[in-house]
Amino acid sequence: AQKITQTQPGMFVQEKEAVTLDCTYDTSDPSYGLFWYKQPSSGEMIFLIYQGSYDQQNATEGRYSLNFQKARKSANLVISASQLGDSAMYFCAMRENTNAGKSTFGDGTTLTVKP
Amino acid sequence: EAQVTQNPRYLITVTGKKLTVTCSQNMNHEYMSWYRQDPGLGLRQIYYSMNVEVTDKGDVPEGYKVSRKEKRNFPLILESPSPNQTSLYFCASSLWVSGGQFFGPGTRLTVL
């Protein structure tokens, strides 16, 4: 069964600095996808970035990058040059290809960017 | 504008009174899913649909029903709501099952 663990309930970062949000996962499926979503205080959920298990390179989307370490089963989100608007809850999620419809989310990390 | 819409956005109801939360997407997405979000528990998947007439259970399907008669719509039905179904509900869709999901704005449900 797939499982996502986010061990940091809350994180603080100074504006303009980089921050890493941790995510580890557990699966026996060799083919899977990993996702990160952002939930601002307004409540909407926003898709940020995707990494496939067979992708050779780490995914990047603007200031977001995913540090994918397959052997360690980790998929950490790196946000560069933090902005005040990055303050939000961040969720790591996973889908296994053998049961591709099922999505599992972590409990989330609350990021606060300090001016 | 590409979007996922949910109605109602807020609902207060009483135990046992059947209700339906509608979800509609205008992006021609194959995949749709329902989640509930409770404090400290992240998002938990209720049901999902890979295509029209194809639905399957997520991790917490008890007390819920869904249907997918059209590609764009995926309503969530609570036949006999109970207080433990008080939660924030999200509908989501994606073009492919492996794609990032677009979420609706959420429905905050309170069952008294």
Short mmCIF file of C-alpha atoms in Angstrom, two decimals:
data_model
loop_
_atom_site.label_atom_id
_atom_site.label_comp_id
_atom_site.label_asym_id
_atom_site.label_seq_id
_atom_site.Cartn_x
_atom_site.Cartn_y
_atom_site.Cartn_z
CA ALA A 1 0.00 0.00 0.00
CA GLN A 2 1.22 3.46 -0.79
CA LYS A 3 2.10 5.79 2.05
CA ILE A 4 3.33 9.38 2.23
CA THR A 5 5.12 10.88 5.22
CA GLN A 6 5.73 14.57 5.77
CA THR A 7 7.65 14.92 9.02
CA GLN A 8 7.66 18.72 9.29
CA PRO A 9 4.33 20.02 10.58
CA GLY A 10 5.61 23.59 10.34
CA MET A 11 8.55 25.39 8.76
CA PHE A 12 9.80 28.97 8.79
CA VAL A 13 11.96 30.63 6.14
CA GLN A 14 13.24 34.13 5.64
CA GLU A 15 12.02 35.94 2.56
CA LYS A 16 14.34 35.44 -0.47
CA GLU A 17 15.95 32.33 1.02
CA ALA A 18 15.48 28.78 -0.25
CA VAL A 19 13.57 26.16 1.73
CA THR A 20 13.21 22.39 1.46
CA LEU A 21 10.02 20.58 2.45
CA ASP A 22 10.52 16.90 3.15
CA CYS A 23 8.48 14.03 1.76
CA THR A 24 9.18 10.33 2.00
CA TYR A 25 7.06 7.64 0.47
CA ASP A 26 6.60 3.92 0.57
CA THR A 27 5.53 1.72 -2.31
CA SER A 28 6.30 -1.65 -3.82
CA ASP A 29 5.20 -0.54 -7.28
CA PRO A 30 8.18 0.27 -9.54
CA SER A 31 6.07 2.76 -11.50
CA TYR A 32 4.49 5.71 -9.72
CA GLY A 33 4.03 9.45 -9.74
CA LEU A 34 4.78 12.01 -7.06
CA PHE A 35 3.06 15.37 -6.78
CA TRP A 36 3.21 18.53 -4.69
CA TYR A 37 0.25 20.80 -4.03
CA LYS A 38 -0.06 24.17 -2.31
CA GLN A 39 -3.00 25.23 -0.16
CA PRO A 40 -2.98 28.92 0.79
CA SER A 41 -5.02 30.18 3.71
CA SER A 42 -7.84 30.93 1.26
CA GLY A 43 -8.34 27.17 0.98
CA GLU A 44 -7.90 26.30 -2.69
CA MET A 45 -5.57 23.48 -3.73
CA ILE A 46 -2.99 24.28 -6.41
CA PHE A 47 -0.94 21.71 -8.31
CA LEU A 48 2.76 22.65 -8.29
CA ILE A 49 4.96 19.91 -9.70
CA TYR A 50 5.07 16.28 -10.83
CA GLN A 51 7.83 13.66 -10.86
CA GLY A 52 7.53 10.27 -12.50
CA SER A 53 9.43 7.35 -11.02
CA TYR A 54 11.24 6.70 -14.28
CA ASP A 55 12.11 10.32 -14.98
CA GLN A 56 15.85 10.68 -15.23
CA GLN A 57 15.97 14.30 -14.23
CA ASN A 58 14.51 16.12 -11.27
CA ALA A 59 11.38 18.07 -12.14
CA THR A 60 11.45 21.86 -12.09
CA GLU A 61 8.69 24.44 -12.47
CA GLY A 62 9.84 28.01 -12.06
CA ARG A 63 10.98 28.47 -8.45
CA TYR A 64 9.87 24.95 -7.54
CA SER A 65 12.06 21.91 -7.96
CA LEU A 66 11.67 18.39 -6.76
CA ASN A 67 14.70 16.69 -5.27
CA PHE A 68 13.94 13.07 -6.17
CA GLN A 69 16.07 10.41 -4.51
CA LYS A 70 14.59 7.12 -5.59
CA ALA A 71 16.80 4.82 -3.53
CA ARG A 72 15.92 6.77 -0.39
CA LYS A 73 12.27 7.05 -1.43
CA SER A 74 12.25 10.77 -0.92
CA ALA A 75 10.71 13.54 -3.01
CA ASN A 76 11.52 16.81 -1.33
CA LEU A 77 10.15 20.11 -2.63
CA VAL A 78 12.65 22.94 -2.91
CA ILE A 79 11.34 26.49 -3.17
CA SER A 80 13.98 28.99 -4.19
CA ALA A 81 13.90 32.71 -3.40
CA SER A 82 10.92 32.45 -1.04
CA GLN A 83 8.21 35.09 -1.27
CA LEU A 84 5.60 36.13 1.26
CA GLY A 85 2.97 34.59 -1.02
CA ASP A 86 4.61 31.19 -0.56
CA SER A 87 3.20 31.04 2.97
CA ALA A 88 0.77 28.12 2.77
CA MET A 89 0.23 24.45 3.54
CA TYR A 90 2.10 22.11 1.19
CA PHE A 91 1.03 18.55 0.48
CA CYS A 92 3.02 15.73 -1.05
CA ALA A 93 0.97 13.10 -2.89
CA MET A 94 1.48 9.87 -4.75
CA ARG A 95 -0.17 7.60 -7.30
CA GLU A 96 0.94 4.05 -8.09
CA ASN A 97 0.50 2.89 -11.68
CA THR A 98 -0.89 -0.50 -10.70
CA ASN A 99 -3.79 1.23 -8.96
CA ALA A 100 -3.55 4.45 -10.83
CA GLY A 101 -6.81 5.96 -9.72
CA LYS A 102 -5.90 5.98 -6.05
CA SER A 103 -4.17 9.05 -4.67
CA THR A 104 -2.53 9.26 -1.27
CA PHE A 105 -1.65 12.56 0.37
CA GLY A 106 0.64 13.36 3.25
CA ASP A 107 -0.54 15.34 6.27
CA GLY A 108 1.04 18.51 4.98
CA THR A 109 3.66 21.05 6.04
CA THR A 110 2.75 24.62 6.94
CA LEU A 111 5.32 27.02 5.55
CA THR A 112 5.59 30.55 6.91
CA VAL A 113 7.75 33.06 5.07
CA LYS A 114 9.07 35.85 7.30
CA PRO A 115 9.70 39.33 5.89
CA GLU B 1 -11.83 29.74 -18.12
CA ALA B 2 -10.71 26.21 -17.27
CA GLN B 3 -12.13 25.26 -13.92
CA VAL B 4 -13.68 22.76 -11.57
CA THR B 5 -16.86 24.00 -9.93
CA GLN B 6 -18.56 22.67 -6.82
CA ASN B 7 -21.94 23.48 -5.38
CA PRO B 8 -22.87 24.34 -2.78
CA ARG B 9 -19.79 25.97 -1.28
CA TYR B 10 -21.22 25.84 2.22
CA LEU B 11 -23.93 23.60 3.62
CA ILE B 12 -25.33 23.04 7.07
CA THR B 13 -27.71 20.11 7.33
CA VAL B 14 -29.12 17.65 9.83
CA THR B 15 -28.44 13.97 10.38
CA GLY B 16 -30.18 11.72 7.90
CA LYS B 17 -31.22 14.31 5.33
CA LYS B 18 -29.96 13.19 1.93
CA LEU B 19 -27.77 15.66 0.09
CA THR B 20 -25.80 15.94 -3.13
CA VAL B 21 -22.69 17.99 -3.76
CA THR B 22 -22.23 18.66 -7.44
CA CYS B 23 -18.91 18.78 -9.26
CA SER B 24 -18.37 19.83 -12.83
CA GLN B 25 -15.25 20.39 -14.95
CA ASN B 26 -14.99 22.08 -18.34
CA MET B 27 -11.58 20.71 -19.36
CA ASN B 28 -12.70 17.40 -20.90
CA HIS B 29 -10.75 15.54 -18.23
CA GLU B 30 -10.96 11.75 -18.05
CA TYR B 31 -10.17 11.43 -14.37
CA MET B 32 -12.19 12.86 -11.47
CA SER B 33 -11.97 12.31 -7.75
CA TRP B 34 -13.49 13.33 -4.41
CA TYR B 35 -11.52 14.03 -1.23
CA ARG B 36 -12.30 15.08 2.26
CA GLN B 37 -9.97 17.20 4.34
CA ASP B 38 -10.02 17.09 8.12
CA PRO B 39 -7.64 18.89 10.50
CA GLY B 40 -4.44 16.91 10.98
CA LEU B 41 -5.46 14.20 8.51
CA GLY B 42 -4.50 15.72 5.18
CA LEU B 43 -6.68 14.80 2.23
CA ARG B 44 -8.29 11.41 2.06
CA GLN B 45 -9.73 10.04 -1.13
CA ILE B 46 -13.40 9.05 -1.08
CA TYR B 47 -14.11 7.88 -4.63
CA TYR B 48 -12.57 8.31 -8.04
CA SER B 49 -13.56 7.82 -11.64
CA MET B 50 -11.25 6.93 -14.50
CA ASN B 51 -13.90 7.59 -17.14
CA VAL B 52 -17.65 7.71 -17.76
CA GLU B 53 -19.47 4.90 -15.93
CA VAL B 54 -16.22 3.81 -14.26
CA THR B 55 -15.98 4.57 -10.55
CA ASP B 56 -14.04 3.01 -7.71
CA LYS B 57 -13.55 3.35 -3.98
CA GLY B 58 -10.83 5.40 -2.40
CA ASP B 59 -9.68 5.08 1.19
CA VAL B 60 -12.82 6.36 2.94
CA PRO B 61 -15.89 5.47 0.81
CA GLU B 62 -18.28 4.49 3.63
CA GLY B 63 -21.39 6.65 3.72
CA TYR B 64 -20.86 8.11 0.25
CA LYS B 65 -22.03 7.35 -3.28
CA VAL B 66 -20.95 8.75 -6.63
CA SER B 67 -21.96 8.47 -10.24
CA ARG B 68 -20.31 9.41 -13.55
CA LYS B 69 -22.97 9.51 -16.22
CA GLU B 70 -21.31 12.31 -18.14
CA LYS B 71 -17.66 13.12 -18.54
CA ARG B 72 -17.93 16.58 -17.04
CA ASN B 73 -19.99 15.78 -13.91
CA PHE B 74 -19.14 13.74 -10.83
CA PRO B 75 -21.66 14.31 -8.01
CA LEU B 76 -21.06 13.16 -4.45
CA ILE B 77 -24.13 11.80 -2.68
CA LEU B 78 -24.61 11.41 1.06
CA GLU B 79 -27.70 9.24 1.46
CA SER B 80 -27.93 9.61 5.23
CA PRO B 81 -25.38 12.13 6.49
CA SER B 82 -23.97 11.79 9.98
CA PRO B 83 -21.98 14.25 12.13
CA ASN B 84 -18.72 12.42 11.38
CA GLN B 85 -19.11 13.49 7.77
CA THR B 86 -18.68 17.11 8.77
CA SER B 87 -15.66 18.09 6.71
CA LEU B 88 -14.23 20.12 3.85
CA TYR B 89 -14.82 18.32 0.56
CA PHE B 90 -12.82 18.78 -2.63
CA CYS B 91 -13.55 17.57 -6.12
CA ALA B 92 -10.60 17.30 -8.51
CA SER B 93 -9.95 16.32 -12.11
CA SER B 94 -7.03 15.64 -14.41
CA LEU B 95 -6.61 14.94 -18.10
CA TRP B 96 -4.86 11.68 -17.48
CA VAL B 97 -4.72 9.58 -14.39
CA SER B 98 -1.02 10.38 -14.09
CA GLY B 99 -1.45 14.13 -14.35
CA GLY B 100 -1.54 16.80 -11.68
CA GLN B 101 -5.07 17.40 -10.49
CA PHE B 102 -7.11 20.58 -10.76
CA PHE B 103 -9.19 21.12 -7.65
CA GLY B 104 -12.54 22.74 -7.12
CA PRO B 105 -12.91 25.48 -4.49
CA GLY B 106 -14.18 23.09 -1.82
CA THR B 107 -17.49 22.52 -0.05
CA ARG B 108 -17.65 23.00 3.68
CA LEU B 109 -20.27 20.63 5.06
CA THR B 110 -21.60 20.64 8.60
CA VAL B 111 -23.91 17.84 9.72
CA LEU B 112 -25.73 18.55 12.97
#
